[in-house]
Short mmCIF file of C-alpha atoms in Angstrom, two decimals:
data_model
loop_
_atom_site.label_atom_id
_atom_site.label_comp_id
_atom_site.label_asym_id
_atom_site.label_seq_id
_atom_site.Cartn_x
_atom_site.Cartn_y
_atom_site.Cartn_z
CA UNK A 4 -14.49 18.99 65.26
CA UNK A 5 -17.10 18.64 62.52
CA UNK A 6 -20.75 18.83 63.47
CA UNK A 7 -22.09 16.99 60.42
CA UNK A 8 -24.46 19.78 59.41
CA UNK A 9 -25.40 20.33 55.80
CA UNK A 10 -24.58 23.66 54.18
CA UNK A 11 -25.94 24.70 50.80
CA UNK A 12 -23.71 26.52 48.31
CA UNK A 13 -23.74 30.28 48.07
CA UNK A 14 -25.05 32.14 45.03
CA UNK A 15 -25.94 30.39 41.82
CA UNK A 16 -24.05 27.21 42.53
CA UNK A 17 -26.64 24.40 42.61
CA UNK A 18 -27.20 21.92 45.41
CA UNK A 19 -27.35 18.19 44.69
CA UNK A 20 -28.11 15.06 46.62
CA UNK A 21 -24.53 13.94 46.05
CA UNK A 22 -23.31 17.03 47.92
CA UNK A 23 -25.72 16.25 50.75
CA UNK A 24 -24.40 12.70 51.01
CA UNK A 25 -20.79 13.90 51.05
CA UNK A 26 -21.44 16.41 53.80
CA UNK A 27 -23.37 13.91 55.90
CA UNK A 28 -20.60 11.32 55.43
CA UNK A 29 -18.08 13.56 57.16
CA UNK A 30 -19.95 12.88 60.42
CA UNK A 31 -19.20 9.16 59.97
CA UNK A 32 -15.44 9.50 60.36
CA UNK A 33 -14.34 7.01 62.99
CA UNK A 34 -13.49 8.68 66.32
CA UNK A 35 -9.78 9.23 66.76
CA UNK A 36 -8.98 8.59 63.09
CA UNK A 37 -5.89 10.33 61.75
CA UNK A 38 -3.99 10.45 58.46
CA UNK A 39 -0.91 12.21 57.10
CA UNK A 40 -2.25 14.89 54.80
CA UNK A 41 0.68 14.67 52.38
CA UNK A 42 0.38 10.90 52.08
CA UNK A 43 -3.30 11.31 51.33
CA UNK A 44 -2.39 13.98 48.79
CA UNK A 45 0.13 11.64 47.12
CA UNK A 46 -2.48 8.90 46.94
CA UNK A 47 -5.00 11.31 45.40
CA UNK A 48 -2.34 12.44 42.91
CA UNK A 49 -1.63 8.82 41.94
CA UNK A 50 -5.34 8.16 41.47
CA UNK A 51 -6.06 11.42 39.66
CA UNK A 52 -7.24 9.74 36.47
CA UNK A 53 -9.72 7.57 38.37
CA UNK A 54 -10.92 10.70 40.14
CA UNK A 55 -11.23 12.68 36.92
CA UNK A 56 -8.68 15.29 38.00
CA UNK A 57 -6.01 17.19 36.08
CA UNK A 58 -2.57 18.35 37.18
CA UNK A 59 -3.91 21.86 37.83
CA UNK A 60 -6.56 20.39 40.13
CA UNK A 61 -3.82 18.76 42.19
CA UNK A 62 -1.93 22.04 42.34
CA UNK A 63 -5.04 23.69 43.83
CA UNK A 64 -5.50 20.83 46.31
CA UNK A 65 -1.85 21.16 47.30
CA UNK A 66 -2.40 24.88 47.90
CA UNK A 67 -5.50 24.21 50.02
CA UNK A 68 -3.66 21.67 52.18
CA UNK A 69 -0.84 24.15 52.74
CA UNK A 70 -3.32 26.36 54.63
CA UNK A 71 -4.01 23.57 57.11
CA UNK A 72 -1.40 24.12 59.85
CA UNK A 73 -0.76 20.50 60.88
CA UNK A 74 0.65 17.61 58.84
CA UNK A 75 -1.83 15.22 60.41
CA UNK A 76 -5.53 15.26 59.65
CA UNK A 77 -7.49 14.39 62.82
CA UNK A 78 -11.13 13.57 63.27
CA UNK A 79 -11.39 15.81 66.33
CA UNK A 80 -9.75 18.84 64.64
CA UNK A 81 -11.14 21.77 62.70
CA UNK A 82 -10.71 20.62 59.07
CA UNK A 83 -11.88 23.74 57.28
CA UNK A 84 -9.46 26.08 55.48
CA UNK A 85 -10.56 29.54 54.44
CA UNK A 86 -7.98 31.21 52.17
CA UNK A 87 -9.03 33.97 49.80
CA UNK A 88 -8.81 33.46 46.06
CA UNK A 89 -5.81 35.80 45.99
CA UNK A 90 -3.96 33.65 48.55
CA UNK A 91 -4.87 30.46 46.71
CA UNK A 92 -3.72 31.90 43.39
CA UNK A 93 -0.38 32.80 44.91
CA UNK A 94 0.24 29.35 46.39
CA UNK A 95 -1.08 27.59 43.26
CA UNK A 96 1.76 29.16 41.24
CA UNK A 97 -0.16 32.11 39.82
CA UNK A 98 -3.13 30.20 38.45
CA UNK A 99 -5.73 32.43 36.78
CA UNK A 100 -8.94 33.23 38.66
CA UNK A 101 -11.27 31.46 36.23
CA UNK A 102 -9.00 28.42 36.14
CA UNK A 103 -8.85 28.39 39.93
CA UNK A 104 -12.65 28.36 40.22
CA UNK A 105 -12.95 25.59 37.63
CA UNK A 106 -10.50 23.31 39.43
CA UNK A 107 -12.07 24.00 42.81
CA UNK A 108 -15.35 22.80 41.30
CA UNK A 109 -13.59 19.65 40.02
CA UNK A 110 -12.25 18.91 43.49
CA UNK A 111 -15.76 19.26 44.90
CA UNK A 112 -17.14 17.04 42.14
CA UNK A 113 -14.46 14.42 42.85
CA UNK A 114 -15.53 14.36 46.51
CA UNK A 115 -12.17 15.46 47.93
CA UNK A 116 -13.40 18.72 49.43
CA UNK A 117 -16.76 20.16 50.42
CA UNK A 118 -17.75 23.82 50.29
CA UNK A 119 -18.98 25.34 53.55
CA UNK A 120 -20.17 28.75 52.45
CA UNK A 121 -21.05 31.63 54.71
CA UNK A 122 -24.18 33.77 54.35
CA UNK A 123 -22.37 36.20 52.04
CA UNK A 124 -20.06 33.66 50.40
CA UNK A 125 -16.97 35.01 52.14
CA UNK A 126 -14.38 32.69 53.65
CA UNK A 127 -13.46 33.40 57.26
CA UNK A 128 -13.27 31.93 60.74
CA UNK A 129 -15.10 33.08 63.86
CA UNK A 130 -13.11 32.69 67.06
CA UNK A 131 -14.17 32.47 70.68
CA UNK A 132 -12.83 34.53 73.58
CA UNK A 133 -9.91 32.16 73.99
CA UNK A 134 -8.86 32.66 70.37
CA UNK A 135 -9.91 29.18 69.30
CA UNK A 136 -11.78 28.79 66.02
CA UNK A 137 -15.43 28.42 66.89
CA UNK A 138 -16.81 28.25 63.37
CA UNK A 139 -15.23 28.54 59.93
CA UNK A 140 -16.47 29.01 56.40
CA UNK A 141 -14.42 27.92 53.38
CA UNK A 142 -13.38 24.47 52.17
CA UNK A 143 -13.89 21.38 54.29
CA UNK A 144 -11.02 18.91 53.71
CA UNK A 145 -12.45 16.22 55.99
CA UNK A 146 -13.42 14.04 52.96
CA UNK A 147 -9.69 13.42 52.53
CA UNK A 148 -9.55 11.93 56.02
CA UNK A 149 -12.78 10.01 55.47
CA UNK A 150 -11.53 8.50 52.20
CA UNK A 151 -7.87 7.99 53.17
CA UNK A 152 -8.02 4.19 52.87
CA UNK A 153 -10.08 4.36 49.70
CA UNK A 154 -7.60 6.74 48.07
CA UNK A 155 -4.70 4.52 49.15
CA UNK A 156 -6.41 1.54 47.52
CA UNK A 157 -7.04 3.50 44.33
CA UNK A 158 -3.39 4.56 44.25
CA UNK A 159 -2.25 0.96 44.65
CA UNK A 160 -4.56 -0.15 41.87
CA UNK A 161 -3.24 2.56 39.53
CA UNK A 162 0.35 1.58 40.36
CA UNK A 163 -0.40 -2.11 39.76
CA UNK A 164 -2.17 -1.31 36.50
CA UNK A 165 0.78 0.78 35.39
CA UNK A 166 3.21 -2.08 36.09
CA UNK A 167 0.93 -4.54 34.27
CA UNK A 168 0.60 -2.13 31.34
CA UNK A 169 4.37 -1.71 31.11
CA UNK A 170 4.91 -5.47 31.19
CA UNK A 171 2.22 -6.05 28.58
CA UNK A 172 3.80 -3.46 26.27
CA UNK A 173 7.21 -5.07 26.81
CA UNK A 174 5.73 -8.47 25.96
CA UNK A 175 4.17 -7.03 22.81
CA UNK A 176 7.48 -5.45 21.79
CA UNK A 177 9.31 -8.77 22.24
CA UNK A 178 6.57 -10.69 20.42
CA UNK A 179 6.67 -8.20 17.52
CA UNK A 180 10.43 -8.64 17.29
CA UNK A 181 10.11 -12.43 17.34
CA UNK A 182 7.49 -12.49 14.59
CA UNK A 183 9.39 -10.02 12.41
CA UNK A 184 12.66 -11.95 12.64
CA UNK A 185 11.04 -15.36 12.24
CA UNK A 186 9.34 -14.23 9.02
CA UNK A 187 12.61 -12.78 7.72
CA UNK A 188 14.53 -15.94 8.56
CA UNK A 189 11.87 -18.14 6.96
CA UNK A 190 11.92 -16.14 3.72
CA UNK A 191 15.70 -15.86 3.52
CA UNK A 192 16.26 -19.55 4.23
CA UNK A 193 13.55 -20.77 1.89
CA UNK A 194 11.09 -22.29 4.35
CA UNK A 195 7.90 -23.38 2.63
CA UNK A 196 4.78 -21.39 3.37
CA UNK A 197 2.73 -18.40 2.30
CA UNK A 198 5.01 -15.91 4.06
CA UNK A 199 3.58 -12.95 2.14
CA UNK A 200 0.20 -13.60 3.75
CA UNK A 201 1.81 -14.11 7.17
CA UNK A 202 3.62 -10.79 6.81
CA UNK A 203 0.38 -9.08 5.78
CA UNK A 204 -1.24 -10.36 8.97
CA UNK A 205 1.72 -9.10 11.01
CA UNK A 206 1.62 -5.65 9.39
CA UNK A 207 -2.13 -5.51 9.97
CA UNK A 208 -1.67 -6.20 13.68
CA UNK A 209 1.06 -3.58 14.03
CA UNK A 210 -1.04 -0.98 12.21
CA UNK A 211 -3.82 -1.47 14.78
CA UNK A 212 -1.64 -0.28 17.65
CA UNK A 213 -2.82 3.26 18.51
CA UNK A 214 -0.42 6.10 19.25
CA UNK A 215 -1.61 6.10 22.87
CA UNK A 216 -3.00 2.61 23.44
CA UNK A 217 -4.99 1.44 26.43
CA UNK A 218 -4.26 -1.70 28.41
CA UNK A 219 -7.18 -3.52 26.79
CA UNK A 220 -6.00 -2.59 23.28
CA UNK A 221 -2.42 -3.72 23.94
CA UNK A 222 -3.58 -6.97 25.59
CA UNK A 223 -5.89 -7.80 22.67
CA UNK A 224 -3.17 -7.21 20.05
CA UNK A 225 -0.62 -9.12 22.17
CA UNK A 226 -2.95 -12.13 22.28
CA UNK A 227 -3.26 -12.14 18.48
CA UNK A 228 0.48 -11.53 18.00
CA UNK A 229 1.34 -14.44 20.32
CA UNK A 230 -1.03 -16.66 18.37
CA UNK A 231 0.67 -15.63 15.11
CA UNK A 232 4.09 -16.36 16.61
CA UNK A 233 2.90 -19.77 17.74
CA UNK A 234 1.61 -20.57 14.26
CA UNK A 235 4.91 -19.52 12.67
CA UNK A 236 6.96 -21.60 15.12
CA UNK A 237 4.75 -24.63 14.49
CA UNK A 238 5.09 -24.19 10.73
CA UNK A 239 8.86 -23.82 10.90
CA UNK A 240 9.08 -26.82 13.20
CA UNK A 241 7.21 -28.94 10.68
CA UNK A 242 9.50 -27.62 7.94
CA UNK A 243 12.55 -28.57 9.99
CA UNK A 244 11.21 -32.09 10.38
CA UNK A 245 10.61 -32.22 6.64
CA UNK A 246 14.17 -31.01 5.99
CA UNK A 247 15.53 -33.75 8.24
CA UNK A 248 13.69 -36.28 6.10
CA UNK A 249 14.78 -34.72 2.79
CA UNK A 250 18.03 -36.69 2.68
CA UNK A 251 16.08 -39.93 2.98
CA UNK A 252 13.76 -38.71 0.23
CA UNK A 253 16.77 -38.01 -1.99
CA UNK A 254 18.00 -41.60 -1.58
CA UNK A 255 14.63 -42.87 -2.70
CA UNK A 256 14.24 -40.55 -5.70
CA UNK A 257 15.74 -42.89 -8.29
CA UNK A 258 13.63 -45.79 -7.07
CA UNK A 259 10.50 -43.62 -7.19
CA UNK A 260 11.41 -42.47 -10.70
CA UNK A 261 11.64 -46.02 -11.95
CA UNK A 262 8.39 -47.10 -10.28
CA UNK A 263 6.32 -43.95 -10.87
CA UNK A 264 7.26 -41.92 -13.94
CA UNK A 265 4.79 -39.17 -13.05
CA UNK A 266 6.48 -38.32 -9.74
CA UNK A 267 8.15 -34.97 -9.17
CA UNK A 268 11.30 -36.95 -8.51
CA UNK A 269 11.61 -37.40 -12.27
CA UNK A 270 13.68 -34.25 -11.98
CA UNK A 271 16.50 -36.76 -11.46
CA UNK A 272 18.09 -38.24 -14.62
CA UNK A 273 18.44 -41.97 -15.18
CA UNK A 274 21.99 -41.75 -16.44
CA UNK A 275 24.82 -39.35 -17.17
CA UNK A 276 24.11 -39.82 -20.85
CA UNK A 277 20.80 -38.02 -20.43
CA UNK A 278 22.63 -35.22 -18.75
CA UNK A 279 25.21 -34.86 -21.43
CA UNK A 280 27.79 -34.85 -18.63
CA UNK A 281 30.93 -32.82 -19.30
CA UNK A 282 34.21 -32.33 -17.40
CA UNK A 283 33.02 -28.83 -16.50
CA UNK A 284 29.99 -30.21 -14.70
CA UNK A 285 32.09 -32.72 -12.86
CA UNK A 286 34.28 -29.88 -11.63
CA UNK A 287 31.26 -28.03 -10.20
CA UNK A 288 30.88 -25.35 -12.92
CA UNK A 289 27.70 -24.79 -14.91
CA UNK A 290 28.04 -26.20 -18.42
CA UNK A 291 27.45 -23.68 -21.18
CA UNK A 292 25.76 -26.50 -23.19
CA UNK A 293 23.17 -27.34 -20.52
CA UNK A 294 19.99 -28.07 -22.47
CA UNK A 295 17.32 -25.39 -22.69
CA UNK A 296 14.00 -26.78 -23.88
CA UNK A 297 11.69 -24.90 -26.27
CA UNK A 298 9.41 -22.48 -24.46
CA UNK A 299 6.30 -24.02 -26.02
CA UNK A 300 7.29 -27.43 -24.72
CA UNK A 301 7.92 -26.04 -21.23
CA UNK A 302 4.53 -24.33 -21.15
CA UNK A 303 2.80 -27.47 -22.42
CA UNK A 304 4.39 -29.44 -19.60
CA UNK A 305 3.85 -26.70 -16.99
CA UNK A 306 0.64 -24.82 -17.86
CA UNK A 307 -0.04 -23.58 -14.30
CA UNK A 308 2.72 -20.97 -14.44
CA UNK A 309 1.03 -19.20 -17.37
CA UNK A 310 -1.47 -17.58 -14.99
CA UNK A 311 1.43 -15.80 -13.24
CA UNK A 312 2.77 -14.19 -16.39
CA UNK A 313 2.15 -10.54 -17.32
CA UNK A 314 -1.57 -10.15 -18.03
CA UNK A 315 -2.02 -13.86 -17.41
CA UNK A 316 0.02 -14.98 -20.44
CA UNK A 317 3.59 -15.96 -21.33
CA UNK A 318 4.93 -15.41 -24.84
CA UNK A 319 8.71 -15.32 -24.34
CA UNK A 320 11.44 -16.40 -21.96
CA UNK A 321 11.59 -13.00 -20.26
CA UNK A 322 7.94 -13.31 -19.27
CA UNK A 323 8.48 -16.87 -18.03
CA UNK A 324 11.38 -15.70 -15.86
CA UNK A 325 9.23 -12.85 -14.49
CA UNK A 326 6.48 -15.33 -13.68
CA UNK A 327 9.02 -17.62 -11.99
CA UNK A 328 10.04 -14.79 -9.63
CA UNK A 329 6.41 -14.39 -8.56
CA UNK A 330 5.94 -18.12 -8.12
CA UNK A 331 9.16 -18.66 -6.19
CA UNK A 332 7.97 -16.05 -3.64
CA UNK A 333 4.58 -17.73 -3.42
CA UNK A 334 6.22 -21.12 -2.85
CA UNK A 335 8.41 -19.69 -0.09
CA UNK A 336 11.67 -20.01 -2.05
CA UNK A 337 14.18 -17.43 -0.81
CA UNK A 338 15.78 -14.96 -3.26
CA UNK A 339 19.22 -16.39 -2.49
CA UNK A 340 18.12 -19.95 -3.31
CA UNK A 341 16.63 -18.85 -6.64
CA UNK A 342 19.69 -16.73 -7.48
CA UNK A 343 21.92 -19.71 -6.81
CA UNK A 344 19.78 -21.82 -9.15
CA UNK A 345 20.01 -19.17 -11.88
CA UNK A 346 23.80 -19.02 -11.59
CA UNK A 347 24.13 -22.79 -11.65
CA UNK A 348 21.50 -23.82 -14.21
CA UNK A 349 21.08 -20.63 -16.17
CA UNK A 350 18.06 -18.30 -15.82
CA UNK A 351 15.95 -20.19 -18.37
CA UNK A 352 16.44 -23.58 -16.73
CA UNK A 353 15.98 -22.11 -13.25
CA UNK A 354 12.65 -20.62 -14.36
CA UNK A 355 11.70 -23.95 -15.93
CA UNK A 356 12.56 -25.75 -12.69
CA UNK A 357 10.32 -23.37 -10.74
CA UNK A 358 7.53 -24.05 -13.24
CA UNK A 359 7.97 -27.81 -12.73
CA UNK A 360 7.94 -27.44 -8.95
CA UNK A 361 4.72 -25.41 -9.20
CA UNK A 362 3.08 -28.20 -11.21
CA UNK A 363 3.78 -30.74 -8.49
CA UNK A 364 3.83 -28.43 -5.46
CA UNK A 365 1.26 -30.57 -3.66
CA UNK A 366 3.82 -33.38 -3.48
CA UNK A 367 6.71 -31.28 -2.12
CA UNK A 368 7.11 -30.43 1.56
CA UNK A 369 9.61 -27.58 1.13
CA UNK A 370 10.02 -26.01 -2.30
CA UNK A 371 13.00 -23.95 -1.14
CA UNK A 372 14.89 -26.92 0.29
CA UNK A 373 14.05 -28.98 -2.80
CA UNK A 374 15.34 -26.29 -5.16
CA UNK A 375 18.57 -25.99 -3.19
CA UNK A 376 19.04 -29.78 -3.42
CA UNK A 377 18.44 -29.76 -7.18
CA UNK A 378 20.84 -26.82 -7.60
CA UNK A 379 23.51 -28.69 -5.68
CA UNK A 380 22.99 -31.74 -7.86
CA UNK A 381 23.06 -29.62 -11.01
CA UNK A 382 26.36 -28.13 -9.86
CA UNK A 383 27.76 -31.67 -9.60
CA UNK A 384 26.36 -32.54 -13.02
CA UNK A 385 23.70 -34.86 -11.64
CA UNK A 386 20.53 -33.00 -12.65
CA UNK A 387 18.82 -31.58 -15.71
CA UNK A 388 15.26 -30.44 -16.36
CA UNK A 389 14.75 -32.90 -19.22
CA UNK A 390 13.33 -35.85 -17.25
CA UNK A 391 11.02 -33.53 -15.32
CA UNK A 392 9.66 -31.99 -18.53
CA UNK A 393 9.12 -35.43 -20.06
CA UNK A 394 7.41 -36.76 -16.93
CA UNK A 395 5.06 -33.78 -16.74
CA UNK A 396 4.23 -34.07 -20.44
CA UNK A 397 3.36 -37.72 -19.94
CA UNK A 398 1.26 -36.81 -16.89
CA UNK A 399 -0.60 -34.23 -19.00
CA UNK A 400 -1.21 -36.76 -21.78
CA UNK A 401 1.24 -35.27 -24.30
CA UNK A 402 4.01 -37.88 -24.11
CA UNK A 403 3.38 -39.62 -27.42
CA UNK A 404 3.28 -36.31 -29.34
CA UNK A 405 6.60 -34.87 -28.11
CA UNK A 406 8.93 -34.36 -31.04
CA UNK A 407 10.44 -30.93 -30.30
CA UNK A 408 14.19 -30.70 -29.96
CA UNK A 409 16.12 -28.68 -27.44
CA UNK A 410 17.41 -25.34 -28.65
#
């Protein structure tokens, strides 16, 4: 049974008030209190990070407990073990002497054991005539009994934190997958929006995830990733609603053209004569005689696309087509939708169509869906870029000066 006396360390090891408090606290163990030493050890092992311990420290603690003969720690028992360093080294799997001393000091610092040094620093037990241990000098393991409930609580907290951490990481993994696939689907299917910027935000969030993240770091990134996912879903939902209304918009296009010649819906012709309809168009094939307007006329009608050309200028059709590729990405038009337009209208007319859409982008809910609709109409022979060019020229104040002929 512990007498609650305070013993100062032997040799050069310093004394501290914390050591005094720990030694005095051992006298406060409730009478009759018991605990399974291996359960306490498992709890301490679980809580090792909170205690500031390493795996080697636990190996030394395991070795110390092996010198206590009973499995049960009791308040009324002698709770001091006194193995030599050689014996400890053997049971701690051959740990080096310097390493052993360092980890013993860590166990003392963590408050799991207390040194009870003899006058000469040796570890031994003095027995009475009956052979019972009367006094012992070595390592007092009574703090383990004193803190049994505390260590159990720490172990439960660590286990709960680990489960929460795992679930948070799983949620982040799922959210990352959702965002990645939603962006891909939006781009491939031509949903309107600045998806390049959205993807940059996503990549920025992923790049902030450390190799060994903490719970706080994962939770913070998860919160931002969930917000990004919510924004994407809301945007796509609005695009879906716009797509559902696009058929109604198509029915109204001719009426809008007749009542407002500056509308983007002037993409639609007023008659098949304007289209120069041919049997090939009626059969769904692109006509080889589909009109291509002079580049200068296109640029006069659609000046905004010039800024997207190489070095901020466009001097030939190749540069206009290069600028159209940049603009179609900016408008959220998928590569497949633009490729389909090129195959149906021809690359020059497809680029011109993109330039026209850019001019009136503020009036279009979904550039990708609109381009697909125009491509479908062009395939049926019901669309040409002529009316759009003329309408934009009139809107820009050039209508009365247009005399150029199609090439």
